[in-house]
mmCIF file of C-alpha atoms and ligand atoms in Angstrom:
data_model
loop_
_atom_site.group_PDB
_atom_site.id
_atom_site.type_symbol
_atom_site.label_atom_id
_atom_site.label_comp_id
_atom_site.label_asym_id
_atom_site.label_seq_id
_atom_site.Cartn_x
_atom_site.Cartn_y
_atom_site.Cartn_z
ATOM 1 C CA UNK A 26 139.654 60.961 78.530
ATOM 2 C CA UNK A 27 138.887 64.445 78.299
ATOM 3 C CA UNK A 28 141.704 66.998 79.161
ATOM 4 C CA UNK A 29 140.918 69.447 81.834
ATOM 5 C CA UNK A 30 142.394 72.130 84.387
ATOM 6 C CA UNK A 31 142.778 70.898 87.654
ATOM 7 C CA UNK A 32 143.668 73.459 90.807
ATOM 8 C CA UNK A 33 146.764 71.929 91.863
ATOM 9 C CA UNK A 34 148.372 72.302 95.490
ATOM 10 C CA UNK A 35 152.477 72.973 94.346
ATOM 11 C CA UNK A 36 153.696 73.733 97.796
ATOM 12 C CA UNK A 37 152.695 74.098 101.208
ATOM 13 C CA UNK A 38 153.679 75.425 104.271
ATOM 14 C CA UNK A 39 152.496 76.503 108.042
ATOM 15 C CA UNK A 40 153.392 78.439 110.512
ATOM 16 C CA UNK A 41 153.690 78.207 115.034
ATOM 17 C CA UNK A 42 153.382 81.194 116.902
ATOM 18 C CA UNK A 43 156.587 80.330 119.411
ATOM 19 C CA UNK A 44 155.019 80.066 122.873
ATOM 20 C CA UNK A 45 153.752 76.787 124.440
ATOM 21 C CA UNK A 46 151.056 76.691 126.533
ATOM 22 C CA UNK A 47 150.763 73.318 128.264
ATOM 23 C CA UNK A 48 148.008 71.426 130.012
ATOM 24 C CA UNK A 49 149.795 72.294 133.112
ATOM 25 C CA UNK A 50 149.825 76.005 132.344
ATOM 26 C CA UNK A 51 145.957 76.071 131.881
ATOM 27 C CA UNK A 52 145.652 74.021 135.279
ATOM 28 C CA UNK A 53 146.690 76.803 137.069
ATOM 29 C CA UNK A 54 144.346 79.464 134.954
ATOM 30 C CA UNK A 55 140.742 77.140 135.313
ATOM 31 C CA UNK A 56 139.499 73.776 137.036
ATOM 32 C CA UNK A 57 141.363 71.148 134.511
ATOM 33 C CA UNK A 58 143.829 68.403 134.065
ATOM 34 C CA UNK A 59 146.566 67.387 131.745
ATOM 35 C CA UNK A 60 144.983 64.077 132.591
ATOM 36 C CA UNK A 61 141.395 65.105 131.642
ATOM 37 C CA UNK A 62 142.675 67.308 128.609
ATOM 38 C CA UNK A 63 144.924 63.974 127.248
ATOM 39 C CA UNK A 64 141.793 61.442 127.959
ATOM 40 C CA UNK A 65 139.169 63.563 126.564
ATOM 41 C CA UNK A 66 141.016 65.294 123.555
ATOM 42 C CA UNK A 67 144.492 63.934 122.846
ATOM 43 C CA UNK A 68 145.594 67.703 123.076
ATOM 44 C CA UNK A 69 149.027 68.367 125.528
ATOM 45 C CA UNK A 70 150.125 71.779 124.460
ATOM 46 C CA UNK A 71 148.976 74.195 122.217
ATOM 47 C CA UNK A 72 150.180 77.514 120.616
ATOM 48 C CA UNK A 73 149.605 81.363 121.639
ATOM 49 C CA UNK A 74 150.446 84.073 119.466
ATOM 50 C CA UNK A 75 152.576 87.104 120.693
ATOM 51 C CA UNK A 76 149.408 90.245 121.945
ATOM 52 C CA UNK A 77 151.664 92.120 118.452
ATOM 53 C CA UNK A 78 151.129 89.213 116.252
ATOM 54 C CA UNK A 79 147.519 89.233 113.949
ATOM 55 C CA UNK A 80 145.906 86.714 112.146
ATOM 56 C CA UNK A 81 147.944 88.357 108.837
ATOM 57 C CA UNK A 82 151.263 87.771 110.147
ATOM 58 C CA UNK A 83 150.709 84.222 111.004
ATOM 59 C CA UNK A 84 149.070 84.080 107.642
ATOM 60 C CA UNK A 85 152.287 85.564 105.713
ATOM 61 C CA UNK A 86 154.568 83.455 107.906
ATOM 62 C CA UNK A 87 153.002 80.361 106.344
ATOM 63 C CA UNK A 88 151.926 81.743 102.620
ATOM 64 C CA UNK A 89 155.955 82.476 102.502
ATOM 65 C CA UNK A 90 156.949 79.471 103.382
ATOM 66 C CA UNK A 91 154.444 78.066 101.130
ATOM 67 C CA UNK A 92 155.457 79.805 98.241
ATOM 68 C CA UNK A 93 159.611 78.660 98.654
ATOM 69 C CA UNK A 94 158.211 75.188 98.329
ATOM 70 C CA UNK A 95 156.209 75.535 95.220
ATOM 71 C CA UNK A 96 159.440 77.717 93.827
ATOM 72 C CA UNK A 97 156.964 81.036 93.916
ATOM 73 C CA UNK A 98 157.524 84.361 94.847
ATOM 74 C CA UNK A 99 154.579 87.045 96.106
ATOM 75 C CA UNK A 100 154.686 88.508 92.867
ATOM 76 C CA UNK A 101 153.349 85.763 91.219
ATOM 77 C CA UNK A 102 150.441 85.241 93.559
ATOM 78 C CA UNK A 103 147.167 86.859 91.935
ATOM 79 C CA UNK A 104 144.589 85.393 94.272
ATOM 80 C CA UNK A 105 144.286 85.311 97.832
ATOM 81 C CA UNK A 106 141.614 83.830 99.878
ATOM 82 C CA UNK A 107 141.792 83.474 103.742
ATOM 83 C CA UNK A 108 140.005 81.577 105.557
ATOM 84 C CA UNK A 109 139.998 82.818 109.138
ATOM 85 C CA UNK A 110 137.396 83.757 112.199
ATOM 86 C CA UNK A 111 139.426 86.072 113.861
ATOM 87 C CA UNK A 112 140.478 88.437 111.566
ATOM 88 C CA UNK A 113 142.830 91.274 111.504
ATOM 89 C CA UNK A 114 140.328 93.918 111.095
ATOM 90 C CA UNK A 115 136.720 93.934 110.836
ATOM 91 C CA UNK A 116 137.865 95.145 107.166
ATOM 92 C CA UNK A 117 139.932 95.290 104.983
ATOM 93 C CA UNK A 118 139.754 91.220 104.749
ATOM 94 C CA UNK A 119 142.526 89.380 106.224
ATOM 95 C CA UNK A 120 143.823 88.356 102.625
ATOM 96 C CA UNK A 121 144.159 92.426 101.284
ATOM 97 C CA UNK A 122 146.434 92.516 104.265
ATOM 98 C CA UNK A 123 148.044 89.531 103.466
ATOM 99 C CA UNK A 124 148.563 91.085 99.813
ATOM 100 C CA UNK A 125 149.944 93.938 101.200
ATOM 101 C CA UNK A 126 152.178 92.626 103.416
ATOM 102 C CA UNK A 127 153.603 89.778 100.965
ATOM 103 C CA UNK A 128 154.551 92.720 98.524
ATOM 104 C CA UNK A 129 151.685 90.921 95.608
ATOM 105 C CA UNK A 130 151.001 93.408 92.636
ATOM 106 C CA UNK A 131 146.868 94.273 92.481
ATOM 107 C CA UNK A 132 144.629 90.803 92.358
ATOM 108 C CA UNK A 133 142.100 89.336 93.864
ATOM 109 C CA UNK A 134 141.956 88.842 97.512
ATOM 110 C CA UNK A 135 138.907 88.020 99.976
ATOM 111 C CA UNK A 136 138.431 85.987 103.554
ATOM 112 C CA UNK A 137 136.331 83.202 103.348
ATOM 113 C CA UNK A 138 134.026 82.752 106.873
ATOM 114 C CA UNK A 139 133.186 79.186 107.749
ATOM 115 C CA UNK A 140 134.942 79.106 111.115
ATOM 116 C CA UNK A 141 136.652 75.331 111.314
ATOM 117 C CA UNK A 142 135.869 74.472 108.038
ATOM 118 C CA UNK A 143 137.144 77.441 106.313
ATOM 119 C CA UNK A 144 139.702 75.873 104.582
ATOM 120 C CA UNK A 145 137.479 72.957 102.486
ATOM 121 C CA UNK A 146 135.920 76.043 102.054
ATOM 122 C CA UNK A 147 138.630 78.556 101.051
ATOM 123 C CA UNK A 148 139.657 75.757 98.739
ATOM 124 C CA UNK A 149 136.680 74.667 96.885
ATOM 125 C CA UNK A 150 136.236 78.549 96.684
ATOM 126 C CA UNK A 151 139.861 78.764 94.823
ATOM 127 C CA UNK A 152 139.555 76.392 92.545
ATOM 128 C CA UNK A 153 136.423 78.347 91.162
ATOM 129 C CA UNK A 154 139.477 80.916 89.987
ATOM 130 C CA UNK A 155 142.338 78.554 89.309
ATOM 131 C CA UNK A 156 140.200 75.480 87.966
ATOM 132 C CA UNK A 157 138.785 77.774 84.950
ATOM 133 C CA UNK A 158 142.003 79.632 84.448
ATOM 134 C CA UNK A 159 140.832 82.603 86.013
ATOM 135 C CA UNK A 160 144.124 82.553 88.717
ATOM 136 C CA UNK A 161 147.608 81.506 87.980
ATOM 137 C CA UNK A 162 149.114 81.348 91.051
ATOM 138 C CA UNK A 163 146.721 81.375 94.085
ATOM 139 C CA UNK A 164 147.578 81.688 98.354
ATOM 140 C CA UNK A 165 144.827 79.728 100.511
ATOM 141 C CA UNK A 166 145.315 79.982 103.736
ATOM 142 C CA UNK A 167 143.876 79.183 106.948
ATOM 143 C CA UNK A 168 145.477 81.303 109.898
ATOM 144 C CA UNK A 169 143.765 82.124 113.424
ATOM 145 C CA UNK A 170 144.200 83.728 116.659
ATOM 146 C CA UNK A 171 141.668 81.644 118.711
ATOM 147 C CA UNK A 172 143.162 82.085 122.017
ATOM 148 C CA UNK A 173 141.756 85.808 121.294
ATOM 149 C CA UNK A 174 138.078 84.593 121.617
ATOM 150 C CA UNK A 175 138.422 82.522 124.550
ATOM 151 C CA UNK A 176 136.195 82.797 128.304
ATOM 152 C CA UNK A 177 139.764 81.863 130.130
ATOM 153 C CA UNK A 178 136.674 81.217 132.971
ATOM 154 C CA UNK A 179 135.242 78.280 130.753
ATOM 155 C CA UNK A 180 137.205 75.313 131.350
ATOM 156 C CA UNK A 181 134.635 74.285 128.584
ATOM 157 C CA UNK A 182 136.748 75.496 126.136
ATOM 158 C CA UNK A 183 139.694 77.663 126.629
ATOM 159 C CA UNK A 184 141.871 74.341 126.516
ATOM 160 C CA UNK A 185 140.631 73.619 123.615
ATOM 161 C CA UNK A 186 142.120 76.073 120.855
ATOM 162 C CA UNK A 187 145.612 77.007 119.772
ATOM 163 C CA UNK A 188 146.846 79.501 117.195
ATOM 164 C CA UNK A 189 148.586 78.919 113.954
ATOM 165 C CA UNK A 190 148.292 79.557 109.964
ATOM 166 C CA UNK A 191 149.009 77.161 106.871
ATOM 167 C CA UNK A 192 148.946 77.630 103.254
ATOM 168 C CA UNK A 193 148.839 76.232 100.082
ATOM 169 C CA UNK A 194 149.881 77.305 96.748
ATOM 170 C CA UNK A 195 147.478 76.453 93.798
ATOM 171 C CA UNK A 196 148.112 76.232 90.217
ATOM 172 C CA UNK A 197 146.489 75.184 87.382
ATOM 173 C CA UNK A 198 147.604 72.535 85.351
ATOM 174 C CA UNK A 199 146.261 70.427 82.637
ATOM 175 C CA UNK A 200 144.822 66.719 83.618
ATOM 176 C CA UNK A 201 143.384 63.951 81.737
ATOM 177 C CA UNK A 202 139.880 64.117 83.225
ATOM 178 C CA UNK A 203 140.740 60.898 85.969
ATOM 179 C CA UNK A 204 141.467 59.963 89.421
ATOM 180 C CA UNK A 205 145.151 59.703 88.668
ATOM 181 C CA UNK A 206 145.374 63.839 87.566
ATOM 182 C CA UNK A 207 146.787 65.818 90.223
ATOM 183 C CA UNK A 208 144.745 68.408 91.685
ATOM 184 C CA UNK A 209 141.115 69.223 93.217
ATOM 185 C CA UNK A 210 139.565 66.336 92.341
ATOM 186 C CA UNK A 211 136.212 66.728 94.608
ATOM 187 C CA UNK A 212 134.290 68.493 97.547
ATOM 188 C CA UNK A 213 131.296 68.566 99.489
ATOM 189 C CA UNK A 214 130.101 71.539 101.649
ATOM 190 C CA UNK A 215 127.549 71.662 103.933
ATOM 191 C CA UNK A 216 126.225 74.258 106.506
ATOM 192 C CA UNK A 217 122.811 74.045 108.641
ATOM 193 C CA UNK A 218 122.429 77.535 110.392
ATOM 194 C CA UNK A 219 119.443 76.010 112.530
ATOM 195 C CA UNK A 220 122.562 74.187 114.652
ATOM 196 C CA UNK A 221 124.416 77.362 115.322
ATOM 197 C CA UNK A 222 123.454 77.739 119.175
ATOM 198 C CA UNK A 223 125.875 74.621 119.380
ATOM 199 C CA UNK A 224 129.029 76.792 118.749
ATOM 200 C CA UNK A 225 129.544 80.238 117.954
ATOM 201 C CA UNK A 226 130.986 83.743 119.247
ATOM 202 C CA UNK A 227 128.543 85.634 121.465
ATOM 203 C CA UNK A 228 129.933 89.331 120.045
ATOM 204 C CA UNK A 229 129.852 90.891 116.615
ATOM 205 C CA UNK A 230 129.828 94.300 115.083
ATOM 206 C CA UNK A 231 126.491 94.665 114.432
ATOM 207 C CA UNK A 232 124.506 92.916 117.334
ATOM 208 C CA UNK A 233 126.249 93.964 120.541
ATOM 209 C CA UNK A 234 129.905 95.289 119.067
ATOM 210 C CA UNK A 235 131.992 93.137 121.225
ATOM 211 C CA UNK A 236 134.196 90.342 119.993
ATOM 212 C CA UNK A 237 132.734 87.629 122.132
ATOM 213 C CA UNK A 238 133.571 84.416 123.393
ATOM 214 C CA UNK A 239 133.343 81.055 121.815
ATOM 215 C CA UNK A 240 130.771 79.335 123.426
ATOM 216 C CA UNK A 241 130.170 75.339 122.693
ATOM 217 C CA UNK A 242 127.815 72.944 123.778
ATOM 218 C CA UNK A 243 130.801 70.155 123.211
ATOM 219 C CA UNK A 244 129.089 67.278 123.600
ATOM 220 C CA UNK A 245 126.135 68.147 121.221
ATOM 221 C CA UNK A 246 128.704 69.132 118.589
ATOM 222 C CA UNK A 247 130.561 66.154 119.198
ATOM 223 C CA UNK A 248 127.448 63.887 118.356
ATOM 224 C CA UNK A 249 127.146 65.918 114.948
ATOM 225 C CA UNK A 250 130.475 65.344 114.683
ATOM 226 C CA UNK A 251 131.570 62.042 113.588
ATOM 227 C CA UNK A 252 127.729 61.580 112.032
ATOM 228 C CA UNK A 253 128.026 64.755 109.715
ATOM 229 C CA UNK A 254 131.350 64.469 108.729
ATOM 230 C CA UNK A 255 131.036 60.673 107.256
ATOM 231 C CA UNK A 256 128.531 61.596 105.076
ATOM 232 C CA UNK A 257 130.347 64.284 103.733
ATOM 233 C CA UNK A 258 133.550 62.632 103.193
ATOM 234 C CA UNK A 259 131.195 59.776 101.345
ATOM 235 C CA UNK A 260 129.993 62.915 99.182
ATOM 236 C CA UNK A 261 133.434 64.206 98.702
ATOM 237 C CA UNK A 262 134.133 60.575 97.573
ATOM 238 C CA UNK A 263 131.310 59.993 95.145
ATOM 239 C CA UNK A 264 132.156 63.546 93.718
ATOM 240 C CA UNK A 265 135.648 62.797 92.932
ATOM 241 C CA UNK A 266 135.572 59.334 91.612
ATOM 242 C CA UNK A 267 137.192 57.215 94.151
ATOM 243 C CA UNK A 268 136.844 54.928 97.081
ATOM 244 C CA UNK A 269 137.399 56.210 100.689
ATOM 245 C CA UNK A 270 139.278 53.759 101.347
ATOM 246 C CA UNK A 271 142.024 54.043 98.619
ATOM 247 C CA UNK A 272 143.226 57.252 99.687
ATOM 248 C CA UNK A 273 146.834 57.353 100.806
ATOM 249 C CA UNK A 274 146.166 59.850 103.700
ATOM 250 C CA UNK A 275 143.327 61.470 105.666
ATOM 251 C CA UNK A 276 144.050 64.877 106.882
ATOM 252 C CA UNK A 277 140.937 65.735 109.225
ATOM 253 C CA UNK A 278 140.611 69.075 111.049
ATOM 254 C CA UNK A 279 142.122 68.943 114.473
ATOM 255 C CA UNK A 280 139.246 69.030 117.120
ATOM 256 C CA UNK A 281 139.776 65.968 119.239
ATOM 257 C CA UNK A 282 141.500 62.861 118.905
ATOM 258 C CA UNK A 283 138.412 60.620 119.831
ATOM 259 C CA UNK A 284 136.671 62.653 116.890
ATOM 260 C CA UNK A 285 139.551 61.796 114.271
ATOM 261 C CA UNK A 286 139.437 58.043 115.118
ATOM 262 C CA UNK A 287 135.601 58.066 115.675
ATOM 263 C CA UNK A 288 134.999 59.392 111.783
ATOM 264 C CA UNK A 289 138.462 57.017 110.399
ATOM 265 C CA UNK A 290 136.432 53.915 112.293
ATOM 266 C CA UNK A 291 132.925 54.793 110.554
ATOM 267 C CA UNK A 292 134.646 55.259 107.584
ATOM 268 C CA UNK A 293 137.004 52.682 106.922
ATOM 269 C CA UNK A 294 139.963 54.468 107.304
ATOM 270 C CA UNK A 295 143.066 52.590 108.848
ATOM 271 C CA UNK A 296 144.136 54.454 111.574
ATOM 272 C CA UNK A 297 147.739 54.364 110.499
ATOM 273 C CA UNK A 298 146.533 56.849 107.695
ATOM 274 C CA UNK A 299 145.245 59.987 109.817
ATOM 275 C CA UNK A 300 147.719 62.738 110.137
ATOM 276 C CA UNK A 301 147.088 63.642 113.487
ATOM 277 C CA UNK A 302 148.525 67.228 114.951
ATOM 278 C CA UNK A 303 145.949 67.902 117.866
ATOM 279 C CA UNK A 304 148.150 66.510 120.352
ATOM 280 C CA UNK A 305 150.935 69.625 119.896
ATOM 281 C CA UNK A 306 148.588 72.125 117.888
ATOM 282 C CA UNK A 307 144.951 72.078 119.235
ATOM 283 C CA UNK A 308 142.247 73.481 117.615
ATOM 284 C CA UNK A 309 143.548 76.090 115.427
ATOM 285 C CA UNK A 310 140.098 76.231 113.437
ATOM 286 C CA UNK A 311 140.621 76.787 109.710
ATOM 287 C CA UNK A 312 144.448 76.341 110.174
ATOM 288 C CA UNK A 313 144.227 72.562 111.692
ATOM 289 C CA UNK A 314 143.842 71.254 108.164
ATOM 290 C CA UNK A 315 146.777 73.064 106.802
ATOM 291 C CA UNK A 316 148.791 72.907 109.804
ATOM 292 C CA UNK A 317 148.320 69.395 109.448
ATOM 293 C CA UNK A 318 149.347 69.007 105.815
ATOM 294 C CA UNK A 319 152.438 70.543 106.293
ATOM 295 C CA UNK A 320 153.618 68.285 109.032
ATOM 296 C CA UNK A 321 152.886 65.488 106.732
ATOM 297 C CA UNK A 322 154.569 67.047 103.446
ATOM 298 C CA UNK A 323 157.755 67.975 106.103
ATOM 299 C CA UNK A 324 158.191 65.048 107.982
ATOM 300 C CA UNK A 325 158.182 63.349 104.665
ATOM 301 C CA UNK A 326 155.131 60.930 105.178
ATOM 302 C CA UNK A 327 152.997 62.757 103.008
ATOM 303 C CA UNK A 328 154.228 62.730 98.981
ATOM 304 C CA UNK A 329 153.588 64.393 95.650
ATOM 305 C CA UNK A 330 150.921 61.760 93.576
ATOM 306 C CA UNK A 331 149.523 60.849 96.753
ATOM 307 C CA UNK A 332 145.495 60.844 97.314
ATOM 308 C CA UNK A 333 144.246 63.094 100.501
ATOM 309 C CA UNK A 334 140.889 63.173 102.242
ATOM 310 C CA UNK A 335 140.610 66.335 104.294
ATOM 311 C CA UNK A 336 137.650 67.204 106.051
ATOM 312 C CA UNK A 337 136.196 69.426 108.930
ATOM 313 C CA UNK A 338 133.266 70.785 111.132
ATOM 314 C CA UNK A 339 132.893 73.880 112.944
ATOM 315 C CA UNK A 340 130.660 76.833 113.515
ATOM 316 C CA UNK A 341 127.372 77.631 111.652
ATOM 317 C CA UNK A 342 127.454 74.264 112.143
ATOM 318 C CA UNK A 343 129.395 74.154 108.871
ATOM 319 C CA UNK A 344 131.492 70.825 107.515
ATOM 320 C CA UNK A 345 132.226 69.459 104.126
ATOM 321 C CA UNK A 346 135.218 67.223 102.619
ATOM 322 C CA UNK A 347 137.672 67.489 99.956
ATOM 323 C CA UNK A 348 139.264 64.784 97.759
ATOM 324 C CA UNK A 349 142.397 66.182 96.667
ATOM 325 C CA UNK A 350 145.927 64.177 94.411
ATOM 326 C CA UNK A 351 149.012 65.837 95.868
HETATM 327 O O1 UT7 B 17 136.224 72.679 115.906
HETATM 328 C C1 UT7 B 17 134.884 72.842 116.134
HETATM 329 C C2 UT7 B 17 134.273 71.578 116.523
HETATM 330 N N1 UT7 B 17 134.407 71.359 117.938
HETATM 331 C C3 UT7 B 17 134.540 70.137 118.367
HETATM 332 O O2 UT7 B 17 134.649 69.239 117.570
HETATM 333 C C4 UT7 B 17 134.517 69.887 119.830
HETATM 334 C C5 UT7 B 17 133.610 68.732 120.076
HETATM 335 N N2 UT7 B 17 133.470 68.363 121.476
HETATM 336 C C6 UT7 B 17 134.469 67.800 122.185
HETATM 337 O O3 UT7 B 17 135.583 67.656 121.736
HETATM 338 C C7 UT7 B 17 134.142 67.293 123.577
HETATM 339 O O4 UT7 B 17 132.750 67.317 123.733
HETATM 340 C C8 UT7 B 17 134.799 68.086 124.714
HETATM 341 C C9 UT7 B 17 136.278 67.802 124.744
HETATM 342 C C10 UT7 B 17 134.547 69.568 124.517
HETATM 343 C C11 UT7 B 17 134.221 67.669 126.061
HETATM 344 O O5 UT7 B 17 134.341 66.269 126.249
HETATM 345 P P1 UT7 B 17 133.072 65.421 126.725
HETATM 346 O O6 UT7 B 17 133.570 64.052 126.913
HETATM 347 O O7 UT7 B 17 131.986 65.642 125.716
HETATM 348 O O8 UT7 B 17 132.747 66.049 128.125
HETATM 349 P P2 UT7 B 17 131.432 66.821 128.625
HETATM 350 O O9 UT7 B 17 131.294 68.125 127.929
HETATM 351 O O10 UT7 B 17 130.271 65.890 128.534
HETATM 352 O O11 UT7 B 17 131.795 67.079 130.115
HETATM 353 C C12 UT7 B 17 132.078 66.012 131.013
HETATM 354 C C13 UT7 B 17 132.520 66.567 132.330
HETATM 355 C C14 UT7 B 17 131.635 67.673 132.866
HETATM 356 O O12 UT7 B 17 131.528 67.522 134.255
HETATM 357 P P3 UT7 B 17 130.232 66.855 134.926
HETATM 358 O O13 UT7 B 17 129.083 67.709 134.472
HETATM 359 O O14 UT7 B 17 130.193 65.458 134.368
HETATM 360 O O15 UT7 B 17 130.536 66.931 136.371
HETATM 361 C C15 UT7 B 17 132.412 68.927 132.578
HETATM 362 O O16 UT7 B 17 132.121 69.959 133.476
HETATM 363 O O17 UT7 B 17 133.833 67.141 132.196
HETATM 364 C C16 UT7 B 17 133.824 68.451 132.764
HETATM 365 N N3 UT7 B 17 134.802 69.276 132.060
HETATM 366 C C17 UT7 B 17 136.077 69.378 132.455
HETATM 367 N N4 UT7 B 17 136.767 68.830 133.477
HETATM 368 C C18 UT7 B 17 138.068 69.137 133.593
HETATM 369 C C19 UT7 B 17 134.612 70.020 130.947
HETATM 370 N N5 UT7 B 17 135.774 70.619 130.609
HETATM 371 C C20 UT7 B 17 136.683 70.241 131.531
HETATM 372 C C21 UT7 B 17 138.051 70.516 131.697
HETATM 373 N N6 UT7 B 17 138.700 69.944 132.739
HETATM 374 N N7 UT7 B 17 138.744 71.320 130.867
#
């Protein structure tokens, strides 16, 4: 055994915009169901920020809370990294807001772009910094305002998406080089541009200067879906060291129920080991993974030594996996 310096997650915490939107309130807005939303999706409600609240103050709602749990205040944060599609501004990033509201002295803070799977991203990203001592105390976050890029004419998918930030606090600390060291333990990140008329936002500032709409072809990306995703999380796996089936919990981004149990069945997951949040939550993008932690860690399910699978697709099309100890 070799010692080295693992990017550890010492707290985490999320944050819910306070209004509900129901399946019932969107059947009065476009064509739908609660019955078709529950049958194809698993989603009932989802969450809509306030028209004052940004993509930053969902983000420092959940980076505080994250930082009471790992015992941290703002001014020991010296990285920041955001993962988030709908940003504040076009710039500054989301995360020198985040800095700025927190009250952190000067560091290091960026957004990371890779729409659903911003987070695996955001975090493999982090423990670049924290993993090689170059951060001591780091804030990733996921945190998004999707109802703000929604056609509310596309029944398609305007009941798909919610709003909502998490966070995690990383710190380095010193393992033995083996599966049983907390920390990052592995990733795999993949993106294939060529996919990208399957999903994506129809505005941007320098092709038309709108924001856009999402626009999906969700049956196309649910076929890349569960496919994609498995070999990643096999990737993730082999990178880390460990068998997919002797983690303790899988915490998948929140798309669709069918998708969560359609990857757990391909990849010989018990079911009674997904964290699942999309009923209440939605899609919150980058913040589903987070988001989904937290409810885990809270409710108490989720423990400190434990072994977590996370994984995600979205946009680009981008997915990837991370094998992480608690
Ligand atoms: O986070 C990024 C990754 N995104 C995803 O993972 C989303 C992946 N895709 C999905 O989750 C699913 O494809 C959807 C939930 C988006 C759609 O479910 P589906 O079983 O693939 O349905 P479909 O798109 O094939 O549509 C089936 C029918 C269509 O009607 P026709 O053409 O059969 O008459 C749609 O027009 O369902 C209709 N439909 C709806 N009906 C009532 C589509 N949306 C709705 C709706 N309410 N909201």
């Amino acid at each position: 055994m070799t010692s080295v310096l693992r990017s550890v997650v010492t707290g985490v915490g999320s944050y819910l915009p306070d209004r509900v939107v129901t399946n019932a309130d969107l059947s009065k807005v476009v064509d739908t169901s609660d019955q078709w939303i529950r049958e194809r999706t698993g989603i009932q409600e989802r969450r809509k920020a306030a028209p004052d609240q940004a993509a930053s103050d969902l983000a420092v709602a959940a980076a505080t809370r994250a930082l009471a749990a790992a015992g941290r205040t703002p001014a020991d944060v010296d990285l920041i990294v955001v993962a988030t599609t709908t940003p504040d501004l076009t710039f500054p990033a989301t995360a020198a807001i985040v800095q700025r509201k927190l009250g952190c002295p000067v560091g290091v803070a960026f957004d990371v772009q890779a729409v659903c799977s911003g987070f695996v991203y955001a975090l493999s990203v982090a423990d670049g910094f924290v993993g090689r001592g170059r951060s001591k105390c780091a804030l990733v976050i996921g945190a998004e305002t999707m109802t703000r890029l929604m056609d509310w004419t596309d029944r398609g998918t305007c009941v798909l998406f919610g709003d909502g930030a998490g966070a995690v606090v990383l710190e380095p600390r010193v393992g033995e080089g083996s599966t049983a060291d907390r920390g990052l333990l592995g990733f795999a990140l993949r993106a294939d541009g060529a996919k990208q008329d399957l999903l994506y936002v129809d505005g941007g500032v320098s092709s038309n200067g709108q924001i856009g709409h999402l626009r999906m072809q969700g049956n196309q990306v649910f076929r890349h879906a569960v496919v994609n995703i498995s070999e990643a999380i096999h990737a993730a796996a082999d990178d880390a060291g460990i068998a997919v089936d002797s983690v303790d919990w899988f915490i998948p981004h929140q798309a669709n129920q069918r998708i969560l149990e359609g990857v757990a069945r391909r990849v010989g997951i018990d079911e009674a080991k997904v964290i699942s949040t999309v009923a209440q939550h939605a899609n919150t993008s980058a913040a589903s993974i987070p988001l989904a932690l937290d409810a885990g860690v809270r409710d108490g399910r989720v423990k400190p030594g434990q072994l977590l699978l996370l994984e995600a697709m979205g946009g680009g099309l981008t997915w990837g996996a991370c094998v992480l100890r608690l």
